[in-house]
Rosetta silent file (secondary structure, phi, psi, omega in degrees, C-alpha in Angstrom):
SEQUENCE: XXXXXXXXXXXXXXXXXXXXXXXXXXXXXXXXXXXXXXXXXXXXXXXXXXXXXXXXXXXXXXXXXXXXXXXXXXXXXXXXXXXXXXXXXXXXXXXXXXXXXXXXXXXXXXXXXXXXXXXXXXXXXXXXXXXXXXXXXXXXXXXXXXXXXXXXXXXXXXXXXXXXXXXXXXXXXXXXXXXXXXXXXXXXXXXXXXXXXXXXXXXXXXXXXXXXXXXXXXXXXXXXXXXXXXXXXXXXXXXXXXXXXXXXXXXXXXXXXXXXXXXXXXXXXXXXXXXXXXXXXXXXXXXXXXXXXXXXXXXXXXXXXXXXXXXXXXXXXXXXXXX
SCORE:     score description
SCORE:     0.000 S_00000001
   1 L     0.000  -32.083  177.078 -188.609   -8.556    7.290 S_00000001
   2 H   -64.659  -36.161  176.808 -186.743   -5.305    6.949 S_00000001
   3 H   -61.944  -42.875  178.463 -188.527   -4.094   10.069 S_00000001
   4 H   -62.451  -39.527  178.260 -187.350   -7.196   11.925 S_00000001
   5 H   -60.077  -47.536 -179.577 -183.796   -6.589   10.745 S_00000001
   6 H   -63.652  -39.106 -178.466 -183.819   -3.034   12.074 S_00000001
   7 H   -65.749  -43.073  179.753 -185.385   -4.145   15.356 S_00000001
   8 H   -64.936  -40.689  178.532 -182.828   -6.874   15.905 S_00000001
   9 H   -63.260  -38.004 -179.580 -179.941   -4.540   15.126 S_00000001
  10 H   -71.326  -41.563 -176.094 -181.290   -1.986   17.601 S_00000001
  11 H   -71.094  -33.182 -176.042 -181.967   -4.486   20.349 S_00000001
  12 L  -145.207  110.968  179.636 -178.629   -6.224   20.171 S_00000001
  13 L   -69.296  -12.474 -179.026 -175.434   -4.851   18.732 S_00000001
  14 L  -112.727   18.390  179.141 -173.981   -8.342   18.969 S_00000001
  15 L   -75.630 -179.932 -178.701 -176.817  -10.276   17.335 S_00000001
  16 L   -68.330  171.039 -177.277 -176.437  -12.224   14.121 S_00000001
  17 L   -65.389  153.879  175.644 -175.992  -10.599   10.758 S_00000001
  18 H   -58.931  -28.296  178.833 -178.867   -8.873    9.051 S_00000001
  19 H   -63.822  -32.639  178.059 -178.460  -11.460    6.308 S_00000001
  20 H   -67.766  -38.229 -177.289 -179.502  -14.162    8.749 S_00000001
  21 H   -68.510  -44.272 -177.333 -182.670  -12.288    9.644 S_00000001
  22 H   -81.278  -25.249 -176.621 -183.747  -11.655    6.073 S_00000001
  23 L    67.084   24.208 -173.613 -182.436  -14.945    4.706 S_00000001
  24 L   -86.415  -12.489 -179.515 -181.513  -13.070    1.535 S_00000001
  25 L  -124.121  148.688 -178.985 -178.014  -14.467    1.115 S_00000001
  26 H   -67.029  -34.022  179.120 -176.813  -18.022    0.947 S_00000001
  27 H   -65.694  -44.330  179.576 -173.948  -17.309    3.327 S_00000001
  28 H   -65.495  -42.782 -178.129 -176.275  -15.880    5.945 S_00000001
  29 H   -62.171  -27.561 -178.537 -178.765  -18.671    5.535 S_00000001
  30 L   -67.886  -16.084 -174.439 -176.027  -21.188    6.161 S_00000001
  31 L   -75.439  -20.233 -177.313 -175.668  -19.932    9.703 S_00000001
  32 L  -116.429  130.134  171.478 -178.908  -21.430   10.992 S_00000001
  33 L    81.524    5.382  177.508 -179.863  -25.070   10.952 S_00000001
  34 L  -108.616  119.526  177.943 -176.749  -26.424    9.293 S_00000001
  35 L   -81.030  120.348  177.746 -174.689  -28.820   11.342 S_00000001
  36 L   -68.717  -36.542  178.654 -170.998  -28.296   10.719 S_00000001
  37 L    84.946  154.841 -179.601 -170.325  -31.656   12.327 S_00000001
  38 L  -112.534  135.018  176.994 -167.354  -32.899   14.315 S_00000001
  39 L   -85.230   93.791 -173.673 -164.489  -34.850   12.868 S_00000001
  40 H   -59.583  -27.693 -178.511 -164.269  -37.531   15.523 S_00000001
  41 H   -75.242  -11.529 -175.095 -161.003  -38.759   14.149 S_00000001
  42 H  -108.091    3.576 -176.374 -159.285  -35.435   14.708 S_00000001
  43 L   -65.460  -47.158  171.591 -160.182  -34.745   18.338 S_00000001
  44 L    55.813 -164.461  175.685 -156.994  -36.344   19.602 S_00000001
  45 H    44.758 -138.645 -175.850 -155.101  -35.274   22.701 S_00000001
  46 H   -90.527    6.459 -176.391 -157.101  -35.650   25.927 S_00000001
  47 H   -65.145  -25.357 -175.681 -160.456  -35.088   24.213 S_00000001
  48 H   -59.290  -25.022  179.506 -161.154  -38.803   23.989 S_00000001
  49 H   -90.356   -4.626 -179.699 -162.135  -38.921   27.659 S_00000001
  50 L   -81.015  144.723 -176.804 -164.541  -35.970   27.374 S_00000001
  51 E   -68.058  128.462  176.300 -168.265  -36.692   27.290 S_00000001
  52 E   -69.150  150.375  175.214 -169.792  -36.450   23.799 S_00000001
  53 L   -73.322  160.345 -177.056 -172.753  -34.130   23.360 S_00000001
  54 L   -61.482  -31.800 -179.873 -176.181  -35.676   22.832 S_00000001
  55 L   -85.945   -0.885  176.351 -176.205  -34.591   19.184 S_00000001
  56 L    73.707   11.410 -174.692 -172.775  -36.146   18.615 S_00000001
  57 L   -92.859  -23.359 -176.588 -171.307  -32.927   17.263 S_00000001
  58 L  -151.964 -164.026 -178.618 -168.939  -32.001   20.059 S_00000001
  59 E  -138.898  165.385  177.787 -167.733  -32.790   23.554 S_00000001
  60 E  -115.079  130.724  173.863 -167.868  -31.370   27.057 S_00000001
  61 E  -110.865  137.080  177.821 -164.793  -30.557   29.133 S_00000001
  62 E   -81.202  104.084 -175.078 -165.066  -29.970   32.876 S_00000001
  63 E  -132.247  119.291  173.153 -163.499  -26.514   33.202 S_00000001
  64 L    52.239   38.773  179.211 -163.860  -24.108   36.150 S_00000001
  65 L    84.227   -4.562  177.888 -167.189  -25.598   37.204 S_00000001
  66 E   -98.544  149.979  162.076 -168.577  -25.491   33.654 S_00000001
  67 E   -94.562   87.160 -170.979 -169.361  -28.323   31.282 S_00000001
  68 E   -80.485  121.593 -177.021 -167.689  -26.355   28.507 S_00000001
  69 E   -86.218  139.373  175.376 -168.785  -27.408   25.036 S_00000001
  70 E  -149.760  157.501  174.654 -166.335  -27.517   22.161 S_00000001
  71 E  -125.280  148.685  177.320 -166.010  -29.000   18.692 S_00000001
  72 E  -123.451  130.659 -176.827 -162.873  -30.081   16.867 S_00000001
  73 E  -132.854  136.656  173.204 -162.610  -30.014   13.085 S_00000001
  74 L    76.078 -175.740  179.497 -159.766  -30.907   10.749 S_00000001
  75 L  -136.215  160.181  179.341 -156.103  -31.597   11.419 S_00000001
  76 L   123.987 -157.524  178.053 -152.956  -29.520   11.551 S_00000001
  77 E   -64.156  137.933 -175.708 -151.841  -26.575   13.647 S_00000001
  78 E   -74.606  145.582  174.725 -154.493  -25.706   16.257 S_00000001
  79 E  -139.635  121.948  179.387 -156.708  -22.635   15.989 S_00000001
  80 E   -95.689  130.415  177.977 -159.252  -21.742   18.688 S_00000001
  81 E  -108.741  133.528 -179.341 -162.430  -19.910   17.617 S_00000001
  82 E  -125.182  117.965 -173.148 -164.435  -17.795   20.097 S_00000001
  83 L   -76.377  175.155  178.516 -167.903  -16.630   19.011 S_00000001
  84 L   -89.911  179.227 -178.159 -169.751  -13.375   19.692 S_00000001
  85 L   -63.235  136.244 -179.122 -172.489  -12.537   22.162 S_00000001
  86 L    66.499    7.546 -179.652 -175.697  -14.644   21.900 S_00000001
  87 L   -88.745  167.487  163.832 -174.000  -16.719   19.179 S_00000001
  88 L  -118.896  177.578  175.859 -173.348  -20.422   18.832 S_00000001
  89 H   -59.922  -47.088 -179.002 -170.505  -22.028   16.896 S_00000001
  90 H   -60.204  -49.138 -172.100 -172.802  -22.527   13.898 S_00000001
  91 H   -69.924  -25.725  179.385 -174.259  -19.038   13.876 S_00000001
  92 H   -90.178  -37.145 -165.395 -170.874  -17.325   14.158 S_00000001
  93 H  -123.944   14.260 -177.326 -168.584  -19.529   12.099 S_00000001
  94 L   -58.451  -34.568 -177.991 -170.631  -21.524    9.570 S_00000001
  95 L   -81.690  -29.590 -170.724 -169.058  -19.646    6.661 S_00000001
  96 L   -97.879  -37.970 -170.808 -165.493  -19.549    7.931 S_00000001
  97 H   -60.666  -47.697 -178.446 -164.898  -22.761    9.885 S_00000001
  98 H   -57.502  -38.073  179.322 -165.054  -25.328    7.042 S_00000001
  99 H   -67.625  -43.017  179.854 -162.463  -23.385    5.054 S_00000001
 100 H   -65.137  -36.034 -176.573 -160.141  -23.021    8.038 S_00000001
 101 L   -73.705   -7.725  177.067 -160.480  -26.711    8.903 S_00000001
 102 L   -68.221  -26.485 -176.659 -159.131  -27.738    5.505 S_00000001
 103 L  -127.519   -1.241 -175.535 -155.597  -26.988    6.685 S_00000001
 104 E  -137.355  162.304  167.483 -155.861  -26.668   10.491 S_00000001
 105 E   -90.247  109.699 -176.144 -157.208  -28.324   13.580 S_00000001
 106 E  -100.220  123.579  177.349 -159.976  -25.899   14.521 S_00000001
 107 E  -111.143  109.899 -179.268 -161.273  -25.983   18.091 S_00000001
 108 E  -105.180  133.798 -174.395 -164.483  -23.972   18.433 S_00000001
 109 E  -116.735  149.570  170.402 -165.864  -23.287   21.894 S_00000001
 110 E  -110.484  120.589 -170.683 -169.262  -22.175   23.187 S_00000001
 111 L   -71.744  172.924  178.536 -168.848  -19.794   26.098 S_00000001
 112 L   -43.804  126.541  175.017 -170.660  -19.721   29.430 S_00000001
 113 L    72.452   -2.566 -177.931 -174.470  -19.906   28.973 S_00000001
 114 L   -98.137  138.206  173.091 -174.147  -19.956   25.167 S_00000001
 115 L    54.607 -125.486 -177.886 -175.367  -22.795   22.960 S_00000001
 116 L   -72.598  -19.402 -175.710 -174.548  -26.214   24.379 S_00000001
 117 L   -84.308  107.593 -178.330 -172.727  -24.798   27.432 S_00000001
 118 L   -71.496  142.353 -178.828 -175.269  -24.533   30.246 S_00000001
 119 L   -65.558  158.271  172.004 -174.927  -21.535   32.563 S_00000001
 120 L  -128.753  171.969 -175.502 -173.661  -21.773   36.134 S_00000001
 121 L   -80.368   77.135  173.509 -174.134  -19.568   39.174 S_00000001
 122 L  -157.310  155.346  177.610 -171.503  -16.947   38.470 S_00000001
 123 L   -66.743  159.905  174.348 -171.483  -13.597   36.697 S_00000001
 124 L   -92.661  116.104 -178.472 -170.544  -13.397   33.021 S_00000001
 125 L  -133.543  144.393  176.301 -167.167  -11.669   32.786 S_00000001
 126 H   -56.073  -44.121 -176.158 -164.628  -11.409   29.983 S_00000001
 127 H   -63.675  -41.983 -179.452 -161.867  -12.445   32.372 S_00000001
 128 H   -66.624  -41.303  179.371 -163.722  -15.537   33.605 S_00000001
 129 H   -68.753  -33.612  174.396 -164.557  -16.681   30.086 S_00000001
 130 H   -63.237  -39.778  177.565 -160.934  -16.116   29.053 S_00000001
 131 H   -66.244  -33.769  176.009 -159.878  -18.353   31.928 S_00000001
 132 H   -62.762  -45.725  179.697 -162.367  -20.975   30.709 S_00000001
 133 H   -65.458  -40.104  176.495 -160.794  -20.966   27.247 S_00000001
 134 H   -60.478  -40.060  177.555 -157.324  -21.106   28.798 S_00000001
 135 H   -63.294  -37.875  178.800 -158.455  -24.114   30.798 S_00000001
 136 H   -68.161  -43.875  178.731 -159.686  -25.828   27.639 S_00000001
 137 H   -58.355  -42.795  178.437 -156.437  -25.135   25.780 S_00000001
 138 H   -67.892  -43.328 -179.748 -154.507  -26.637   28.687 S_00000001
 139 H   -58.534  -40.138 -178.454 -156.932  -29.551   29.033 S_00000001
 140 L   -84.548   -4.558  179.189 -156.514  -30.453   25.364 S_00000001
 141 L    64.740   35.739 -176.862 -152.748  -30.072   25.518 S_00000001
 142 L   -74.205  -21.004 -175.270 -152.716  -27.645   22.605 S_00000001
 143 L    72.787 -146.204  179.196 -149.681  -25.761   23.847 S_00000001
 144 L   -81.999  117.682 -170.046 -149.235  -22.298   22.366 S_00000001
 145 E  -125.210  159.482  172.985 -152.079  -21.905   19.901 S_00000001
 146 E   -80.096  149.597 -175.642 -153.561  -19.373   17.505 S_00000001
 147 E  -137.128  135.184  174.097 -156.823  -17.738   18.588 S_00000001
 148 E  -125.811  124.954  178.515 -159.579  -15.955   16.656 S_00000001
 149 E  -128.084  140.014 -178.913 -162.344  -14.107   18.496 S_00000001
 150 E  -114.866  130.458  173.831 -165.312  -12.181   17.131 S_00000001
 151 L    56.257 -120.022  176.553 -167.116   -9.298   18.881 S_00000001
 152 H   -53.779  -39.892  177.458 -167.682  -10.374   22.501 S_00000001
 153 H   -65.259  -26.371  173.808 -165.384  -13.297   21.713 S_00000001
 154 H   -67.770  -37.570  174.295 -162.774  -10.808   20.530 S_00000001
 155 H   -63.764  -41.149  175.993 -162.843   -9.262   23.989 S_00000001
 156 H   -61.967  -40.212  179.769 -162.407  -12.721   25.494 S_00000001
 157 H   -64.700  -40.314  177.068 -159.486  -13.318   23.123 S_00000001
 158 H   -62.382  -42.808  177.614 -157.802  -10.061   24.192 S_00000001
 159 H   -65.323  -40.032  178.577 -158.159  -11.069   27.829 S_00000001
 160 H   -59.847  -45.735 -177.153 -156.881  -14.569   27.054 S_00000001
 161 H   -68.716  -33.513 -179.840 -153.775  -13.199   25.343 S_00000001
 162 H   -79.190  -34.927 -177.194 -153.015  -10.733   28.146 S_00000001
 163 H   -84.437  -25.492 -175.522 -153.691  -13.177   30.998 S_00000001
 164 L  -136.317   65.678 -177.811 -152.051  -16.220   29.396 S_00000001
 165 L   -61.035  -22.313  179.793 -149.263  -15.133   27.025 S_00000001
 166 L   -75.212  -10.069 -176.957 -147.808  -18.643   27.202 S_00000001
 167 L  -106.663  -13.382 -174.152 -150.950  -20.049   25.530 S_00000001
 168 E  -113.237  118.729  179.807 -151.464  -17.643   22.605 S_00000001
 169 E   -87.816  -54.008  174.448 -149.204  -17.794   19.566 S_00000001
 170 E  -134.923  153.019 -172.251 -151.081  -15.467   17.192 S_00000001
 171 E  -128.518  128.237  172.461 -154.221  -13.463   17.760 S_00000001
 172 E  -117.627  119.378 -178.752 -157.008  -12.483   15.350 S_00000001
 173 E  -116.336  120.914 -176.709 -159.541  -10.027   16.789 S_00000001
 174 E  -112.315  118.591  172.156 -162.637   -9.275   14.717 S_00000001
 175 L    53.170   56.639  178.943 -164.878   -6.283   15.517 S_00000001
 176 L  -143.037  137.515  178.488 -164.031   -5.903   19.190 S_00000001
 177 L   -94.963  167.194  173.852 -162.904   -2.894   21.263 S_00000001
 178 L  -106.987    1.371  173.457 -160.521   -2.743   24.233 S_00000001
 179 E  -137.855  146.665  177.816 -162.592   -0.062   25.957 S_00000001
 180 H   -60.614  -30.415  178.931 -166.346    0.140   26.407 S_00000001
 181 H   -69.939   -6.937  179.095 -166.163    3.610   24.862 S_00000001
 182 H   -76.083  -16.270  175.329 -164.944    1.967   21.652 S_00000001
 183 E   -76.301  149.634  174.913 -168.491    0.933   20.708 S_00000001
 184 L   -66.435  155.055  176.546 -170.555    3.400   18.698 S_00000001
 185 H   -55.736  -38.913  179.460 -173.292    5.229   20.638 S_00000001
 186 H   -64.482  -39.437  178.515 -175.920    3.315   18.655 S_00000001
 187 H   -64.863  -42.935 -179.712 -174.325   -0.006   19.566 S_00000001
 188 H   -64.626  -38.241  176.499 -174.199    0.893   23.252 S_00000001
 189 H   -64.664  -40.654  178.007 -177.855    1.914   23.178 S_00000001
 190 H   -63.858  -40.188  177.644 -178.726   -1.377   21.508 S_00000001
 191 H   -62.325  -43.303 -178.979 -176.840   -3.351   24.126 S_00000001
 192 H   -66.670  -23.933 -177.677 -178.658   -1.561   26.939 S_00000001
 193 L   -93.109   -0.175 -178.664 -182.006   -2.330   25.248 S_00000001
 194 L   -55.845  130.007 -176.114 -181.417   -6.079   24.859 S_00000001
 195 L  -140.309  126.157 -174.728 -184.535   -7.920   26.025 S_00000001
 196 L   -61.007  -42.434 -178.082 -185.027  -11.670   26.080 S_00000001
 197 L   -67.325  -38.091 -179.510 -188.741  -11.544   25.267 S_00000001
 198 L   -65.987  -23.619 -178.103 -188.234   -9.133   22.369 S_00000001
 199 L   -94.713   -0.584  177.896 -185.746  -11.552   20.815 S_00000001
 200 L   -59.902  134.338  178.127 -188.002  -14.619   21.004 S_00000001
 201 L    84.246   -5.097  177.156 -188.405  -16.200   17.598 S_00000001
 202 L   -81.408  166.067  179.679 -185.422  -14.389   16.068 S_00000001
 203 H   -57.362  -35.753  179.153 -182.549  -16.353   14.508 S_00000001
 204 H   -64.718  -39.974  178.718 -180.360  -15.871   17.599 S_00000001
 205 H   -68.197  -42.392  179.590 -183.074  -17.364   19.795 S_00000001
 206 H   -63.232  -40.542  178.357 -183.738  -20.217   17.374 S_00000001
 207 H   -64.026  -39.854  179.132 -180.026  -21.053   17.195 S_00000001
 208 H   -64.562  -49.306 -177.131 -179.819  -21.065   20.989 S_00000001
 209 H   -65.431  -30.397  177.215 -182.861  -23.295   21.511 S_00000001
 210 H   -67.835  -36.907 -174.400 -181.601  -25.717   18.888 S_00000001
 211 H   -90.337  -34.975 -168.420 -178.220  -26.082   20.607 S_00000001
 212 L   -76.902  134.505  172.749 -178.952  -25.705   24.310 S_00000001
 213 L   -68.532  -18.606 -179.873 -179.789  -28.704   26.505 S_00000001
 214 L  -132.210   77.205 -175.824 -181.759  -26.230   28.668 S_00000001
 215 H   -61.642  -15.908  176.324 -183.469  -23.732   26.355 S_00000001
 216 H   -68.517   -8.186  177.846 -185.201  -22.174   29.348 S_00000001
 217 H   -79.969    2.250 -177.416 -181.855  -20.535   30.085 S_00000001
 218 H   -55.747  -47.068 -177.303 -182.435  -17.996   27.287 S_00000001
 219 H   -61.598  -43.545  179.272 -183.574  -15.188   29.591 S_00000001
 220 H   -63.903  -38.960  178.105 -180.566  -15.571   31.865 S_00000001
 221 H   -60.555  -48.733 -178.666 -178.223  -15.560   28.850 S_00000001
 222 H   -65.176  -43.292 -179.197 -179.659  -12.304   27.488 S_00000001
 223 H   -62.876  -44.230 -179.606 -179.773  -10.662   30.925 S_00000001
 224 H   -68.654  -37.853  178.904 -176.176  -11.595   31.742 S_00000001
 225 H   -65.703  -43.307  177.731 -174.961  -10.573   28.298 S_00000001
 226 H   -60.058  -43.996  179.387 -176.697   -7.200   28.599 S_00000001
 227 H   -62.255  -42.933  179.279 -175.143   -6.637   32.021 S_00000001
 228 H   -62.059  -46.531 -172.454 -171.688   -7.550   30.718 S_00000001
 229 H   -75.482  -17.202 -179.561 -171.919   -5.346   27.640 S_00000001
 230 L   -98.371    0.555  176.325 -173.189   -2.278   29.474 S_00000001
 231 L   -82.596  143.942  177.385 -170.411   -2.216   32.071 S_00000001
 232 L   -78.525  141.200  176.667 -167.584    0.285   31.595 S_00000001
 233 L  -153.069  157.016  177.852 -164.087   -1.105   31.078 S_00000001
 234 E  -148.157  110.121 -175.770 -160.677    0.008   29.915 S_00000001
 235 L  -104.676   30.155 -176.146 -158.068   -2.632   29.120 S_00000001
 236 H   -54.903  -49.079 -177.144 -155.300   -0.334   27.977 S_00000001
 237 H   -67.785  -37.805 -179.999 -152.683   -1.793   30.305 S_00000001
 238 H   -66.250  -44.951 -179.020 -153.764   -5.379   29.632 S_00000001
 239 H   -66.693  -36.367  179.210 -153.730   -4.926   25.855 S_00000001
 240 H   -63.689  -24.706 -176.952 -150.365   -3.167   25.979 S_00000001
 241 L   -84.608   -8.121 -176.088 -148.885   -6.248   27.649 S_00000001
 242 L   -67.327  130.923 -178.229 -149.875   -8.661   24.866 S_00000001
 243 L  -101.325  -17.547 -176.653 -146.852  -10.222   23.184 S_00000001
 244 L   -71.893  136.927  170.453 -148.598  -12.253   20.466 S_00000001
 245 E   -57.570  140.222 -173.655 -148.611  -10.851   16.920 S_00000001
 246 E  -131.878  143.627  171.318 -152.169   -9.732   16.176 S_00000001
 247 E  -113.032  120.493 -179.392 -154.381   -9.166   13.171 S_00000001
 248 E  -106.377  124.990 -178.073 -157.231   -6.732   13.873 S_00000001
 249 E  -120.832  126.783  174.253 -160.215   -6.816   11.520 S_00000001
 250 E  -132.414  151.220 -179.597 -163.085   -4.332   11.564 S_00000001
 251 E   -78.721  154.702  177.047 -165.911   -3.807    9.113 S_00000001
 252 E   -58.664  -37.923  175.676 -166.200   -0.703    6.991 S_00000001
 253 E  -118.174   78.837 -172.973 -169.537   -0.079    8.750 S_00000001
 254 L  -102.005  165.608  171.247 -168.807   -1.521   12.155 S_00000001
 255 L   -86.216   -3.897  172.383 -170.244   -1.095   15.628 S_00000001
 256 E   -98.467  129.585 -179.725 -166.666   -0.438   16.736 S_00000001
 257 L   -60.313  137.393 -178.772 -165.526    3.141   16.128 S_00000001
 258 H   -59.406  -44.330 -179.114 -162.891    3.400   13.392 S_00000001
 259 H   -65.414  -28.051  176.806 -160.663    5.662   15.482 S_00000001
 260 H   -71.451  -39.493  177.207 -160.867    3.180   18.333 S_00000001
 261 H   -60.677  -41.212  176.809 -159.714    0.352   16.067 S_00000001
 262 H   -62.555  -40.885  178.865 -156.727    2.471   15.052 S_00000001
 263 H   -64.446  -39.499  178.503 -155.996    3.101   18.740 S_00000001
 264 H   -61.411  -42.799  178.626 -156.168   -0.620   19.494 S_00000001
 265 H   -61.921  -33.046 -179.789 -153.599   -1.330   16.782 S_00000001
 266 H   -77.428  -39.915 -175.650 -151.339    1.288   18.329 S_00000001
 267 H   -77.649  -37.612 -172.463 -151.793    0.226   21.961 S_00000001
 268 L   -58.658  120.913  178.360 -151.672   -3.545   21.487 S_00000001
 269 L    79.591    3.017 -174.732 -148.264   -4.820   22.505 S_00000001
 270 L   -68.859  -21.605  178.971 -146.895   -1.333   23.146 S_00000001
 271 L  -101.396    5.372 -177.635 -145.774   -2.252   26.642 S_00000001
 272 L  -111.466  160.607  175.336 -144.306   -5.611   25.694 S_00000001
 273 L   -97.899  105.899 -178.965 -141.069   -6.650   24.103 S_00000001
 274 L   -77.451  154.464  175.210 -141.960   -8.387   20.858 S_00000001
 275 L   -55.497  151.883 -177.576 -139.658  -10.974   19.289 S_00000001
 276 L   -55.321  133.025  176.046 -137.018   -9.501   17.023 S_00000001
 277 L    84.760    4.242 -179.316 -138.347   -8.469   13.633 S_00000001
 278 L  -113.256  161.152  170.320 -142.045   -8.531   14.592 S_00000001
 279 L  -125.439  145.373 -170.465 -144.673   -5.901   15.218 S_00000001
 280 L   -66.441  -39.175 -169.662 -147.547   -6.542   17.609 S_00000001
 281 E  -141.843  148.815  176.090 -150.574   -5.559   15.529 S_00000001
 282 E  -133.741  131.472 -177.400 -151.854   -5.057   12.013 S_00000001
 283 E  -108.908  133.683  175.948 -155.213   -3.445   11.261 S_00000001
 284 E  -131.214  135.684  175.811 -157.361   -4.203    8.210 S_00000001
 285 E   -98.061  128.788 -177.361 -160.701   -2.665    7.285 S_00000001
 286 E   -92.219  109.596 -174.038 -163.121   -5.072    5.562 S_00000001
 287 E   -67.784  143.604  174.329 -164.862   -3.154    2.749 S_00000001
 288 E    71.972    6.336 -177.139 -168.613   -3.378    2.311 S_00000001
 289 E  -107.067  160.466  173.822 -169.078   -5.282    5.567 S_00000001
 290 E  -123.137  172.466  177.317 -170.921   -4.500    8.798 S_00000001
 291 L   -59.090  -30.006 -172.131 -170.558   -5.737   12.353 S_00000001
 292 L   -86.340  -18.748 -178.520 -173.478   -8.071   11.717 S_00000001
 293 L  -123.511    3.981 -174.614 -172.281   -9.792    8.551 S_00000001
 294 H   -60.063  -35.224 -178.036 -168.492   -9.617    8.713 S_00000001
 295 H   -72.667  -10.396  176.973 -168.146  -13.254    9.787 S_00000001
 296 H   -97.305    1.967  177.853 -170.002  -14.340    6.642 S_00000001
 297 L   -95.500   60.587  178.265 -167.539  -12.609    4.351 S_00000001
 298 H   -58.939  -29.881  179.918 -165.202  -15.574    4.094 S_00000001
 299 H   -64.204  -27.954  179.377 -164.237  -14.294    0.639 S_00000001
 300 H   -98.039  -31.274 -176.375 -162.732  -11.197    2.272 S_00000001
 301 H   -78.653  -44.221 -174.301 -161.559  -12.634    5.589 S_00000001
 302 H   -60.210  -40.374  178.426 -159.710  -15.749    4.455 S_00000001
 303 H   -63.572  -16.360  176.546 -157.201  -13.913    2.197 S_00000001
 304 H   -97.102  -46.488 -173.723 -156.177  -11.938    5.289 S_00000001
 305 H   -69.747  -47.188 -174.535 -156.495  -14.500    8.070 S_00000001
 306 H   -62.088  -49.597  178.074 -154.880  -17.504    6.387 S_00000001
 307 H   -62.954  -35.871  178.666 -151.598  -15.826    5.317 S_00000001
 308 H   -62.611  -46.116 -178.839 -151.319  -14.140    8.708 S_00000001
 309 H   -70.584  -34.546 -176.409 -151.665  -17.423   10.573 S_00000001
 310 H   -78.498  -25.224 -176.098 -149.440  -19.353    8.165 S_00000001
 311 L   -70.942  145.563  171.899 -146.580  -16.846    8.110 S_00000001
 312 L   -57.693  151.362 -178.106 -143.659  -17.228   10.518 S_00000001
 313 H   -55.813  -35.191 -177.724 -143.900  -14.853   13.461 S_00000001
 314 H   -66.955  -17.907 -176.652 -140.900  -12.934   12.137 S_00000001
 315 H   -95.332    2.411 -178.439 -142.823  -12.173    8.941 S_00000001
 316 L   -58.428  130.547 -174.264 -145.774  -10.502   10.664 S_00000001
 317 L   -76.648  164.927 -179.897 -146.464   -7.241    8.855 S_00000001
 318 L   -74.856  168.946 -178.768 -146.505   -3.818   10.412 S_00000001
 319 L   -58.443  130.573  178.173 -149.612   -2.023   11.559 S_00000001
 320 L   -86.173  149.391  179.918 -151.843   -1.146    8.637 S_00000001
 321 L   -88.442  130.638  176.307 -153.328    2.287    8.285 S_00000001
 322 L   -71.140  143.913 -178.133 -157.107    2.549    8.403 S_00000001
 323 L  -124.160    0.000    0.000 -158.597    4.312    5.418 S_00000001
């Protein structure tokens, strides 16, 4: 099993945590095969007219030519969750979502070609997926909402906040760079080596086939994700324009370079005029975590995420120094 863990980490820098592969921790094991379930009574807004999924766990919204799958959990202030590459809602957020939904209305989305959302004939781009999420936020009438994105989903969240400042109130970005050069060399090599056949039978593949109405779309998902992740990009100007207060979280042993995370905290919002008394970004390093298991460290994430989201915008703390 250790060999499988190393192989999965090498093949895909955005695959599930090593804990999921080995099944050695209860948090990791919770990510596969556990239905979080949808609180039908809390969907509200315009969701009632959206088609329910066959498994009854979520709904589909017609957005930009996609039947975009989403789930709604809990009640309160809205928070949108955006998963990482090759993830589903369950595999990315099984540890975190139930806790967040105790005090908030959590709207979790599955991006183009991921999980329940069947692919369409268009390339996979951060900007397009950000527009999909913006369309869902508008469709549901959420107004200005908080957003949390992990890994690939963190890139989508950065694009969402820069392209639609009127829709993002606060931003939490977990283990995501704003430049392709922000990934470690090992992560970039792993992304370039992603292969659909090599990942057959792994937890990411099993999670996909369990969720997808068309599991034969697996190869296209991996191929498009590999193409997306191996393209060069630099979002310095876009990130500098973000006005939303942001919390940046990276693992102590992340696939995002530490110095790049520090640069993101410095660049984010630097070209925008923030509300009086606020600072655009705060950086926190999650001790003992890796890129692959950070989302299962609810014990470390919640004490940071919850106070940040609950605090008034004026109380947002200054940029933290990486150590």
